[in-house]
Amino acid sequence: MADIPPEFRGQPRSLAAMFAQVTTDARESLAIKRIVLAEPGTTHQGIWTVSRRDGSEFRSHFSCRIFAEARPGEPDRRVARGISQEVAMPRRGEPEPIVLLEHKLLESSTRPGEFRALINLQNLRLIRWVHGSAVPERIAWQGGAGEPEPMVHPEDRRVMIDMAKGLDRSSTAGTLRVRGVDGDWIRIDATANLVALERDVTAALVMFTLAELDT
């Protein structure tokens, strides 16, 4: 129903890939807060609009729960499992899905060639690409079969960690190398700002442009 590409079927799907396919509602910040906290037993449900690859759309009612998955010799992994069901599209004359003002502002302020990502500060992983930002085709981010594992170059992890730690005081900036879909490293120039999801839950808004490809 969700028209997931064949190469990504039957395996865990990245959050960013899921968010790239849906139009969310006013409870998106609550959903992201629950993703960041990742407390086992937490549930979330709602109705989001899903886009298929052929351009068609459908409304999906979904319900999911966070589980702690034990791994011998390693910390438990947090996974979300759930189900979704197609529901009727609004009839003509009914209100369209809400377009949040902050989404409009983000779209209008995105510069050409700039990408914007919301990053989980608990594990420094991509949550989603921000509204109005294109998805970088050269960077590995989906984590599916046939694509390299998303990662920052080992020599640049210290830069990434320092950028995250510095957000308590101000915005931060740095140059990092990230894995490309062809396995090479791509240099990016990044700026990060702290985003408050709730009073005690934060994430990082990272804005970056691509530089040269390292070989």
GROMACS .gro file of C-alpha atoms in nm:
model
  215
    1MET     CA    1   0.000   0.000   0.000
    2ALA     CA    2   0.282   0.241   0.087
    3ASP     CA    3   0.461   0.160  -0.242
    4ILE     CA    4   0.795   0.088  -0.073
    5PRO     CA    5   1.070   0.028  -0.334
    6PRO     CA    6   1.135  -0.348  -0.378
    7GLU     CA    7   1.495  -0.321  -0.254
    8PHE     CA    8   1.373  -0.192   0.084
    9ARG     CA    9   1.091  -0.439   0.146
   10GLY     CA   10   1.111  -0.703   0.418
   11GLN     CA   11   1.366  -0.514   0.629
   12PRO     CA   12   1.367  -0.240   0.894
   13ARG     CA   13   1.296   0.100   0.739
   14SER     CA   14   1.472   0.419   0.842
   15LEU     CA   15   1.266   0.693   1.005
   16ALA     CA   16   1.390   0.945   0.752
   17ALA     CA   17   1.269   0.728   0.462
   18MET     CA   18   0.926   0.704   0.623
   19PHE     CA   19   0.902   1.079   0.687
   20ALA     CA   20   1.013   1.152   0.328
   21GLN     CA   21   0.699   0.978   0.202
   22VAL     CA   22   0.435   1.139   0.424
   23THR     CA   23   0.263   1.469   0.490
   24THR     CA   24   0.221   1.492   0.865
   25ASP     CA   25  -0.029   1.669   1.087
   26ALA     CA   26  -0.016   1.909   1.382
   27ARG     CA   27   0.098   1.626   1.613
   28GLU     CA   28   0.428   1.576   1.431
   29SER     CA   29   0.631   1.737   1.711
   30LEU     CA   30   0.477   1.493   1.959
   31ALA     CA   31   0.570   1.201   1.733
   32ILE     CA   32   0.930   1.325   1.705
   33LYS     CA   33   0.949   1.377   2.081
   34ARG     CA   34   0.851   1.013   2.132
   35ILE     CA   35   1.113   0.908   1.877
   36VAL     CA   36   1.385   1.100   2.061
   37LEU     CA   37   1.288   0.965   2.405
   38ALA     CA   38   1.241   0.612   2.264
   39GLU     CA   39   1.078   0.478   2.580
   40PRO     CA   40   0.966   0.113   2.542
   41GLY     CA   41   0.589   0.080   2.556
   42THR     CA   42   0.522   0.427   2.415
   43THR     CA   43   0.249   0.429   2.150
   44HIS     CA   44   0.152   0.679   1.882
   45GLN     CA   45  -0.126   0.690   1.627
   46GLY     CA   46  -0.265   0.932   1.375
   47ILE     CA   47  -0.370   0.993   1.016
   48TRP     CA   48  -0.103   1.107   0.772
   49THR     CA   49  -0.110   1.145   0.393
   50VAL     CA   50   0.125   0.905   0.212
   51SER     CA   51   0.269   0.973  -0.135
   52ARG     CA   52   0.330   0.690  -0.381
   53ARG     CA   53   0.610   0.693  -0.637
   54ASP     CA   54   0.360   0.750  -0.921
   55GLY     CA   55   0.248   1.076  -0.759
   56SER     CA   56  -0.082   0.948  -0.618
   57GLU     CA   57  -0.167   0.989  -0.250
   58PHE     CA   58  -0.373   0.814   0.014
   59ARG     CA   59  -0.461   0.879   0.377
   60SER     CA   60  -0.324   0.625   0.622
   61HIS     CA   61  -0.436   0.563   0.977
   62PHE     CA   62  -0.140   0.415   1.164
   63SER     CA   63  -0.069   0.290   1.513
   64CYS     CA   64   0.274   0.192   1.643
   65ARG     CA   65   0.454   0.100   1.964
   66ILE     CA   66   0.821   0.129   2.067
   67PHE     CA   67   0.994  -0.192   2.175
   68ALA     CA   68   1.331  -0.268   2.334
   69GLU     CA   69   1.498  -0.540   2.127
   70ALA     CA   70   1.765  -0.736   2.316
   71ARG     CA   71   2.100  -0.797   2.141
   72PRO     CA   72   2.355  -1.030   2.307
   73GLY     CA   73   2.661  -0.836   2.419
   74GLU     CA   74   2.521  -0.505   2.296
   75PRO     CA   75   2.281  -0.240   2.430
   76ASP     CA   76   1.912  -0.298   2.360
   77ARG     CA   77   1.795  -0.156   2.028
   78ARG     CA   78   1.480   0.055   2.013
   79VAL     CA   79   1.244  -0.031   1.729
   80ALA     CA   80   0.895   0.086   1.637
   81ARG     CA   81   0.647  -0.171   1.510
   82GLY     CA   82   0.299  -0.092   1.391
   83ILE     CA   83   0.024  -0.129   1.137
   84SER     CA   84  -0.139   0.109   0.893
   85GLN     CA   85  -0.466   0.111   0.706
   86GLU     CA   86  -0.587   0.320   0.417
   87VAL     CA   87  -0.881   0.544   0.503
   88ALA     CA   88  -1.111   0.745   0.278
   89MET     CA   89  -0.977   1.065   0.126
   90PRO     CA   90  -1.167   1.385   0.212
   91ARG     CA   91  -1.469   1.449  -0.007
   92ARG     CA   92  -1.470   1.754  -0.228
   93GLY     CA   93  -1.540   2.063  -0.023
   94GLU     CA   94  -1.394   1.921   0.299
   95PRO     CA   95  -1.093   2.099   0.456
   96GLU     CA   96  -0.752   2.006   0.318
   97PRO     CA   97  -0.483   1.877   0.559
   98ILE     CA   98  -0.339   2.151   0.780
   99VAL     CA   99  -0.023   2.315   0.645
  100LEU     CA  100   0.165   2.439   0.949
  101LEU     CA  101   0.300   2.796   0.947
  102GLU     CA  102   0.645   2.679   1.056
  103HIS     CA  103   0.659   2.453   0.750
  104LYS     CA  104   0.587   2.751   0.525
  105LEU     CA  105   0.859   2.956   0.696
  106LEU     CA  106   1.116   2.678   0.661
  107GLU     CA  107   1.035   2.631   0.294
  108SER     CA  108   1.066   3.002   0.220
  109SER     CA  109   1.403   3.034   0.396
  110THR     CA  110   1.578   2.736   0.237
  111ARG     CA  111   1.857   2.852   0.005
  112PRO     CA  112   1.930   2.685  -0.331
  113GLY     CA  113   2.170   2.394  -0.280
  114GLU     CA  114   2.105   2.381   0.095
  115PHE     CA  115   1.977   2.071   0.272
  116ARG     CA  116   1.811   2.067   0.614
  117ALA     CA  117   1.791   1.771   0.847
  118LEU     CA  118   1.650   1.710   1.194
  119ILE     CA  119   1.900   1.508   1.399
  120ASN     CA  120   1.837   1.307   1.716
  121LEU     CA  121   2.087   1.435   1.975
  122GLN     CA  122   2.058   1.112   2.175
  123ASN     CA  123   2.227   0.904   1.904
  124LEU     CA  124   2.323   1.163   1.638
  125ARG     CA  125   2.108   0.993   1.376
  126LEU     CA  126   1.884   1.143   1.110
  127ILE     CA  127   1.517   1.170   1.207
  128ARG     CA  128   1.386   1.337   0.893
  129TRP     CA  129   1.457   1.582   0.615
  130VAL     CA  130   1.294   1.914   0.695
  131HIS     CA  131   0.995   2.050   0.502
  132GLY     CA  132   1.102   2.244   0.194
  133SER     CA  133   1.445   2.081   0.180
  134ALA     CA  134   1.540   1.858  -0.110
  135VAL     CA  135   1.677   1.512  -0.034
  136PRO     CA  136   2.047   1.480  -0.130
  137GLU     CA  137   2.073   1.210  -0.395
  138ARG     CA  138   2.449   1.157  -0.347
  139ILE     CA  139   2.440   1.089   0.029
  140ALA     CA  140   2.365   0.745   0.177
  141TRP     CA  141   2.087   0.793   0.432
  142GLN     CA  142   1.823   0.520   0.387
  143GLY     CA  143   2.028   0.229   0.521
  144GLY     CA  144   1.863  -0.028   0.297
  145ALA     CA  145   2.002  -0.316   0.098
  146GLY     CA  146   2.228  -0.206  -0.186
  147GLU     CA  147   2.316   0.124  -0.019
  148PRO     CA  148   2.615   0.186   0.215
  149GLU     CA  149   2.540   0.228   0.584
  150PRO     CA  150   2.485   0.597   0.667
  151MET     CA  151   2.781   0.729   0.864
  152VAL     CA  152   3.019   1.016   0.929
  153HIS     CA  153   3.387   0.958   0.852
  154PRO     CA  154   3.557   0.817   1.166
  155GLU     CA  155   3.810   1.102   1.163
  156ASP     CA  156   3.525   1.357   1.169
  157ARG     CA  157   3.313   1.206   1.448
  158ARG     CA  158   3.487   1.429   1.703
  159VAL     CA  159   3.377   1.735   1.505
  160MET     CA  160   3.019   1.605   1.500
  161ILE     CA  161   3.020   1.536   1.875
  162ASP     CA  162   3.168   1.877   1.955
  163MET     CA  163   2.902   2.046   1.739
  164ALA     CA  164   2.628   1.861   1.929
  165LYS     CA  165   2.773   1.945   2.271
  166GLY     CA  166   2.816   2.311   2.182
  167LEU     CA  167   2.446   2.357   2.105
  168ASP     CA  168   2.375   2.419   2.473
  169ARG     CA  169   2.551   2.755   2.431
  170SER     CA  170   2.496   2.863   2.071
  171SER     CA  171   2.471   2.746   1.713
  172THR     CA  172   2.770   2.547   1.591
  173ALA     CA  173   2.943   2.487   1.259
  174GLY     CA  174   3.187   2.242   1.110
  175THR     CA  175   3.304   2.051   0.804
  176LEU     CA  176   3.235   1.678   0.793
  177ARG     CA  177   3.266   1.389   0.551
  178VAL     CA  178   2.963   1.164   0.512
  179ARG     CA  179   2.922   0.839   0.320
  180GLY     CA  180   2.798   0.868  -0.038
  181VAL     CA  181   2.569   0.623  -0.214
  182ASP     CA  182   2.869   0.508  -0.421
  183GLY     CA  183   3.077   0.438  -0.108
  184ASP     CA  184   3.299   0.745  -0.140
  185TRP     CA  185   3.311   1.028   0.113
  186ILE     CA  186   3.132   1.358   0.051
  187ARG     CA  187   3.244   1.670   0.232
  188ILE     CA  188   2.970   1.894   0.372
  189ASP     CA  189   2.979   2.236   0.537
  190ALA     CA  190   2.725   2.227   0.820
  191THR     CA  191   2.564   2.463   1.071
  192ALA     CA  192   2.353   2.332   1.359
  193ASN     CA  193   2.091   2.496   1.581
  194LEU     CA  194   1.908   2.361   1.885
  195VAL     CA  195   1.536   2.290   1.836
  196ALA     CA  196   1.303   2.255   2.136
  197LEU     CA  197   1.045   1.982   2.070
  198GLU     CA  198   0.909   2.014   2.422
  199ARG     CA  199   1.032   2.190   2.735
  200ASP     CA  200   1.279   1.910   2.816
  201VAL     CA  201   1.328   1.743   2.477
  202THR     CA  202   1.552   1.885   2.205
  203ALA     CA  203   1.688   1.795   1.862
  204ALA     CA  204   1.930   1.960   1.620
  205LEU     CA  205   1.838   2.138   1.299
  206VAL     CA  206   2.140   2.088   1.071
  207MET     CA  207   2.173   2.297   0.755
  208PHE     CA  208   2.445   2.199   0.510
  209THR     CA  209   2.575   2.227   0.156
  210LEU     CA  210   2.781   1.976  -0.040
  211ALA     CA  211   3.146   2.043  -0.117
  212GLU     CA  212   3.383   1.835  -0.327
  213LEU     CA  213   3.383   1.455  -0.342
  214ASP     CA  214   3.680   1.292  -0.170
  215THR     CA  215   3.835   0.988  -0.331
   0.00000   0.00000   0.00000
